[in-house]
């Protein structure tokens, strides 16, 4: 004769505590990593094009190797957002404005990556 174990009160308590601990760890991780950056790094094909401050409102044209403007990045109120792009899909235009350290805007067709940098030189927790 085979006995089936039923779901008991202690099982529910254990699962509740496990879910609570997971939610708290996730919330702590999210809150800890939300530090505002001070500048942005713009790269094309992995090569640095420029570094700009997030404190100064400006529009930055990003050119390809032939001098043609392919993207326009706008820095406004401490946030950077791609406002113009000649790529066919335009996905970079729909990405949210970035201001937190290590956030990115990526334009794959034009091979442009915009990354928010902090005051520590841009190293993340693994590289330190």
JSON list of C-alpha atoms in Angstrom, two decimals:
[
{"chain": "A", "resi": 1, "resn": "UNK", "atom": "CA", "xyz": [0.00, 0.00, 0.00]},
{"chain": "A", "resi": 2, "resn": "UNK", "atom": "CA", "xyz": [1.37, 3.39, -1.05]},
{"chain": "A", "resi": 3, "resn": "UNK", "atom": "CA", "xyz": [0.93, 6.41, 1.21]},
{"chain": "A", "resi": 4, "resn": "UNK", "atom": "CA", "xyz": [0.55, 9.84, -0.33]},
{"chain": "A", "resi": 5, "resn": "UNK", "atom": "CA", "xyz": [1.91, 12.77, 1.58]},
{"chain": "A", "resi": 6, "resn": "UNK", "atom": "CA", "xyz": [-0.44, 15.70, 1.66]},
{"chain": "A", "resi": 7, "resn": "UNK", "atom": "CA", "xyz": [0.39, 19.36, 1.57]},
{"chain": "A", "resi": 8, "resn": "UNK", "atom": "CA", "xyz": [0.43, 20.45, 5.20]},
{"chain": "A", "resi": 9, "resn": "UNK", "atom": "CA", "xyz": [0.51, 23.70, 7.13]},
{"chain": "A", "resi": 10, "resn": "UNK", "atom": "CA", "xyz": [4.28, 23.46, 7.69]},
{"chain": "A", "resi": 11, "resn": "UNK", "atom": "CA", "xyz": [4.82, 23.10, 3.95]},
{"chain": "A", "resi": 12, "resn": "UNK", "atom": "CA", "xyz": [2.84, 26.29, 3.32]},
{"chain": "A", "resi": 13, "resn": "UNK", "atom": "CA", "xyz": [4.80, 28.16, 6.00]},
{"chain": "A", "resi": 14, "resn": "UNK", "atom": "CA", "xyz": [8.10, 26.99, 4.49]},
{"chain": "A", "resi": 15, "resn": "UNK", "atom": "CA", "xyz": [7.07, 28.07, 0.97]},
{"chain": "A", "resi": 16, "resn": "UNK", "atom": "CA", "xyz": [5.85, 31.43, 2.28]},
{"chain": "A", "resi": 17, "resn": "UNK", "atom": "CA", "xyz": [9.15, 32.12, 4.04]},
{"chain": "A", "resi": 18, "resn": "UNK", "atom": "CA", "xyz": [11.10, 31.04, 0.95]},
{"chain": "A", "resi": 19, "resn": "UNK", "atom": "CA", "xyz": [9.13, 33.39, -1.32]},
{"chain": "A", "resi": 20, "resn": "UNK", "atom": "CA", "xyz": [9.51, 36.26, 1.18]},
{"chain": "A", "resi": 21, "resn": "UNK", "atom": "CA", "xyz": [13.29, 35.79, 1.37]},
{"chain": "A", "resi": 22, "resn": "UNK", "atom": "CA", "xyz": [13.58, 35.69, -2.44]},
{"chain": "A", "resi": 23, "resn": "UNK", "atom": "CA", "xyz": [11.54, 38.88, -2.82]},
{"chain": "A", "resi": 24, "resn": "UNK", "atom": "CA", "xyz": [13.62, 40.68, -0.17]},
{"chain": "A", "resi": 25, "resn": "UNK", "atom": "CA", "xyz": [16.92, 39.64, -1.79]},
{"chain": "A", "resi": 26, "resn": "UNK", "atom": "CA", "xyz": [15.68, 40.80, -5.20]},
{"chain": "A", "resi": 27, "resn": "UNK", "atom": "CA", "xyz": [14.44, 44.13, -3.78]},
{"chain": "A", "resi": 28, "resn": "UNK", "atom": "CA", "xyz": [17.74, 44.71, -2.00]},
{"chain": "A", "resi": 29, "resn": "UNK", "atom": "CA", "xyz": [19.68, 43.96, -5.17]},
{"chain": "A", "resi": 30, "resn": "UNK", "atom": "CA", "xyz": [17.54, 46.37, -7.19]},
{"chain": "A", "resi": 31, "resn": "UNK", "atom": "CA", "xyz": [17.80, 49.18, -4.65]},
{"chain": "A", "resi": 32, "resn": "UNK", "atom": "CA", "xyz": [21.54, 48.78, -4.18]},
{"chain": "A", "resi": 33, "resn": "UNK", "atom": "CA", "xyz": [22.41, 49.07, -7.86]},
{"chain": "A", "resi": 34, "resn": "UNK", "atom": "CA", "xyz": [20.44, 52.24, -8.60]},
{"chain": "A", "resi": 35, "resn": "UNK", "atom": "CA", "xyz": [23.11, 54.91, -8.40]},
{"chain": "A", "resi": 36, "resn": "UNK", "atom": "CA", "xyz": [22.93, 57.89, -10.71]},
{"chain": "A", "resi": 37, "resn": "UNK", "atom": "CA", "xyz": [25.75, 58.18, -13.20]},
{"chain": "A", "resi": 38, "resn": "UNK", "atom": "CA", "xyz": [27.73, 61.31, -13.92]},
{"chain": "A", "resi": 39, "resn": "UNK", "atom": "CA", "xyz": [28.65, 60.86, -17.59]},
{"chain": "A", "resi": 40, "resn": "UNK", "atom": "CA", "xyz": [27.98, 58.80, -20.69]},
{"chain": "A", "resi": 41, "resn": "UNK", "atom": "CA", "xyz": [30.38, 56.85, -22.87]},
{"chain": "A", "resi": 42, "resn": "UNK", "atom": "CA", "xyz": [29.52, 56.60, -26.58]},
{"chain": "A", "resi": 43, "resn": "UNK", "atom": "CA", "xyz": [31.15, 53.79, -28.56]},
{"chain": "A", "resi": 44, "resn": "UNK", "atom": "CA", "xyz": [30.91, 52.55, -32.14]},
{"chain": "A", "resi": 45, "resn": "UNK", "atom": "CA", "xyz": [32.28, 49.12, -33.05]},
{"chain": "A", "resi": 46, "resn": "UNK", "atom": "CA", "xyz": [33.79, 48.92, -29.55]},
{"chain": "A", "resi": 47, "resn": "UNK", "atom": "CA", "xyz": [35.87, 52.08, -30.02]},
{"chain": "A", "resi": 48, "resn": "UNK", "atom": "CA", "xyz": [35.28, 55.11, -27.84]},
{"chain": "A", "resi": 49, "resn": "UNK", "atom": "CA", "xyz": [33.86, 58.07, -29.75]},
{"chain": "A", "resi": 50, "resn": "UNK", "atom": "CA", "xyz": [33.25, 60.46, -26.86]},
{"chain": "A", "resi": 51, "resn": "UNK", "atom": "CA", "xyz": [32.48, 60.92, -23.19]},
{"chain": "A", "resi": 52, "resn": "UNK", "atom": "CA", "xyz": [29.95, 63.57, -22.16]},
{"chain": "A", "resi": 53, "resn": "UNK", "atom": "CA", "xyz": [28.61, 64.85, -18.86]},
{"chain": "A", "resi": 54, "resn": "UNK", "atom": "CA", "xyz": [25.00, 64.10, -17.93]},
{"chain": "A", "resi": 55, "resn": "UNK", "atom": "CA", "xyz": [24.82, 67.46, -16.13]},
{"chain": "A", "resi": 56, "resn": "UNK", "atom": "CA", "xyz": [24.89, 69.57, -19.31]},
{"chain": "A", "resi": 57, "resn": "UNK", "atom": "CA", "xyz": [21.81, 69.56, -21.58]},
{"chain": "A", "resi": 58, "resn": "UNK", "atom": "CA", "xyz": [22.87, 69.03, -25.20]},
{"chain": "A", "resi": 59, "resn": "UNK", "atom": "CA", "xyz": [22.17, 67.20, -28.45]},
{"chain": "A", "resi": 60, "resn": "UNK", "atom": "CA", "xyz": [25.04, 65.05, -29.66]},
{"chain": "A", "resi": 61, "resn": "UNK", "atom": "CA", "xyz": [25.28, 63.96, -33.30]},
{"chain": "A", "resi": 62, "resn": "UNK", "atom": "CA", "xyz": [26.95, 60.56, -33.68]},
{"chain": "A", "resi": 63, "resn": "UNK", "atom": "CA", "xyz": [28.71, 60.08, -37.00]},
{"chain": "A", "resi": 64, "resn": "UNK", "atom": "CA", "xyz": [29.85, 56.95, -38.81]},
{"chain": "A", "resi": 65, "resn": "UNK", "atom": "CA", "xyz": [33.37, 56.54, -40.22]},
{"chain": "A", "resi": 66, "resn": "UNK", "atom": "CA", "xyz": [32.36, 58.46, -43.39]},
{"chain": "A", "resi": 67, "resn": "UNK", "atom": "CA", "xyz": [31.20, 61.53, -41.46]},
{"chain": "A", "resi": 68, "resn": "UNK", "atom": "CA", "xyz": [27.46, 60.88, -41.95]},
{"chain": "A", "resi": 69, "resn": "UNK", "atom": "CA", "xyz": [25.30, 61.48, -38.86]},
{"chain": "A", "resi": 70, "resn": "UNK", "atom": "CA", "xyz": [23.55, 58.20, -38.08]},
{"chain": "A", "resi": 71, "resn": "UNK", "atom": "CA", "xyz": [22.22, 58.88, -34.57]},
{"chain": "A", "resi": 72, "resn": "UNK", "atom": "CA", "xyz": [21.41, 61.88, -32.40]},
{"chain": "A", "resi": 73, "resn": "UNK", "atom": "CA", "xyz": [21.61, 61.52, -28.64]},
{"chain": "A", "resi": 74, "resn": "UNK", "atom": "CA", "xyz": [19.90, 64.06, -26.40]},
{"chain": "A", "resi": 75, "resn": "UNK", "atom": "CA", "xyz": [21.00, 64.76, -22.84]},
{"chain": "A", "resi": 76, "resn": "UNK", "atom": "CA", "xyz": [18.30, 66.56, -20.89]},
{"chain": "A", "resi": 77, "resn": "UNK", "atom": "CA", "xyz": [17.65, 66.85, -17.14]},
{"chain": "A", "resi": 78, "resn": "UNK", "atom": "CA", "xyz": [20.43, 64.38, -16.33]},
{"chain": "A", "resi": 79, "resn": "UNK", "atom": "CA", "xyz": [19.11, 61.66, -18.68]},
{"chain": "A", "resi": 80, "resn": "UNK", "atom": "CA", "xyz": [20.29, 60.49, -22.09]},
{"chain": "A", "resi": 81, "resn": "UNK", "atom": "CA", "xyz": [17.90, 59.38, -24.84]},
{"chain": "A", "resi": 82, "resn": "UNK", "atom": "CA", "xyz": [18.34, 58.52, -28.51]},
{"chain": "A", "resi": 83, "resn": "UNK", "atom": "CA", "xyz": [16.08, 60.94, -30.42]},
{"chain": "A", "resi": 84, "resn": "UNK", "atom": "CA", "xyz": [17.10, 60.30, -34.04]},
{"chain": "A", "resi": 85, "resn": "UNK", "atom": "CA", "xyz": [18.46, 57.26, -35.86]},
{"chain": "A", "resi": 86, "resn": "UNK", "atom": "CA", "xyz": [18.62, 56.23, -39.51]},
{"chain": "A", "resi": 87, "resn": "UNK", "atom": "CA", "xyz": [18.51, 52.50, -38.76]},
{"chain": "A", "resi": 88, "resn": "UNK", "atom": "CA", "xyz": [15.66, 50.52, -40.36]},
{"chain": "A", "resi": 89, "resn": "UNK", "atom": "CA", "xyz": [14.09, 49.15, -37.16]},
{"chain": "A", "resi": 90, "resn": "UNK", "atom": "CA", "xyz": [14.42, 52.24, -34.90]},
{"chain": "A", "resi": 91, "resn": "UNK", "atom": "CA", "xyz": [14.47, 50.15, -31.72]},
{"chain": "A", "resi": 92, "resn": "UNK", "atom": "CA", "xyz": [17.00, 52.47, -30.08]},
{"chain": "A", "resi": 93, "resn": "UNK", "atom": "CA", "xyz": [14.47, 55.29, -30.33]},
{"chain": "A", "resi": 94, "resn": "UNK", "atom": "CA", "xyz": [11.99, 53.32, -28.21]},
{"chain": "A", "resi": 95, "resn": "UNK", "atom": "CA", "xyz": [14.43, 52.58, -25.37]},
{"chain": "A", "resi": 96, "resn": "UNK", "atom": "CA", "xyz": [13.83, 54.59, -22.21]},
{"chain": "A", "resi": 97, "resn": "UNK", "atom": "CA", "xyz": [16.01, 57.51, -21.19]},
{"chain": "A", "resi": 98, "resn": "UNK", "atom": "CA", "xyz": [18.99, 56.35, -19.14]},
{"chain": "A", "resi": 99, "resn": "UNK", "atom": "CA", "xyz": [20.62, 57.94, -16.10]},
{"chain": "A", "resi": 100, "resn": "UNK", "atom": "CA", "xyz": [21.60, 55.10, -13.77]},
{"chain": "A", "resi": 101, "resn": "UNK", "atom": "CA", "xyz": [25.11, 53.67, -13.70]},
{"chain": "A", "resi": 102, "resn": "UNK", "atom": "CA", "xyz": [25.71, 50.86, -16.26]},
{"chain": "A", "resi": 103, "resn": "UNK", "atom": "CA", "xyz": [22.44, 51.43, -18.15]},
{"chain": "A", "resi": 104, "resn": "UNK", "atom": "CA", "xyz": [22.75, 51.21, -21.95]},
{"chain": "A", "resi": 105, "resn": "UNK", "atom": "CA", "xyz": [21.13, 52.31, -25.16]},
{"chain": "A", "resi": 106, "resn": "UNK", "atom": "CA", "xyz": [22.09, 50.07, -28.06]},
{"chain": "A", "resi": 107, "resn": "UNK", "atom": "CA", "xyz": [21.64, 50.68, -31.79]},
{"chain": "A", "resi": 108, "resn": "UNK", "atom": "CA", "xyz": [22.68, 47.38, -33.37]},
{"chain": "A", "resi": 109, "resn": "UNK", "atom": "CA", "xyz": [22.40, 48.35, -37.07]},
{"chain": "A", "resi": 110, "resn": "UNK", "atom": "CA", "xyz": [24.66, 51.38, -36.53]},
{"chain": "A", "resi": 111, "resn": "UNK", "atom": "CA", "xyz": [26.81, 49.55, -33.93]},
{"chain": "A", "resi": 112, "resn": "UNK", "atom": "CA", "xyz": [26.41, 52.38, -31.41]},
{"chain": "A", "resi": 113, "resn": "UNK", "atom": "CA", "xyz": [26.35, 51.77, -27.65]},
{"chain": "A", "resi": 114, "resn": "UNK", "atom": "CA", "xyz": [25.71, 54.51, -25.09]},
{"chain": "A", "resi": 115, "resn": "UNK", "atom": "CA", "xyz": [26.60, 53.60, -21.48]},
{"chain": "A", "resi": 116, "resn": "UNK", "atom": "CA", "xyz": [26.11, 55.59, -18.28]},
{"chain": "A", "resi": 117, "resn": "UNK", "atom": "CA", "xyz": [29.32, 55.81, -16.28]},
{"chain": "A", "resi": 118, "resn": "UNK", "atom": "CA", "xyz": [29.82, 56.58, -12.59]},
{"chain": "A", "resi": 119, "resn": "UNK", "atom": "CA", "xyz": [32.57, 58.44, -10.76]},
{"chain": "A", "resi": 120, "resn": "UNK", "atom": "CA", "xyz": [34.63, 55.27, -10.22]},
{"chain": "A", "resi": 121, "resn": "UNK", "atom": "CA", "xyz": [35.88, 54.99, -13.79]},
{"chain": "A", "resi": 122, "resn": "UNK", "atom": "CA", "xyz": [33.16, 52.66, -14.98]},
{"chain": "A", "resi": 123, "resn": "UNK", "atom": "CA", "xyz": [34.20, 49.40, -13.31]},
{"chain": "A", "resi": 124, "resn": "UNK", "atom": "CA", "xyz": [31.40, 47.11, -12.29]},
{"chain": "A", "resi": 125, "resn": "UNK", "atom": "CA", "xyz": [31.36, 44.86, -9.21]},
{"chain": "A", "resi": 126, "resn": "UNK", "atom": "CA", "xyz": [33.06, 41.97, -10.98]},
{"chain": "A", "resi": 127, "resn": "UNK", "atom": "CA", "xyz": [35.93, 44.00, -12.43]},
{"chain": "A", "resi": 128, "resn": "UNK", "atom": "CA", "xyz": [36.89, 45.68, -9.15]}
]
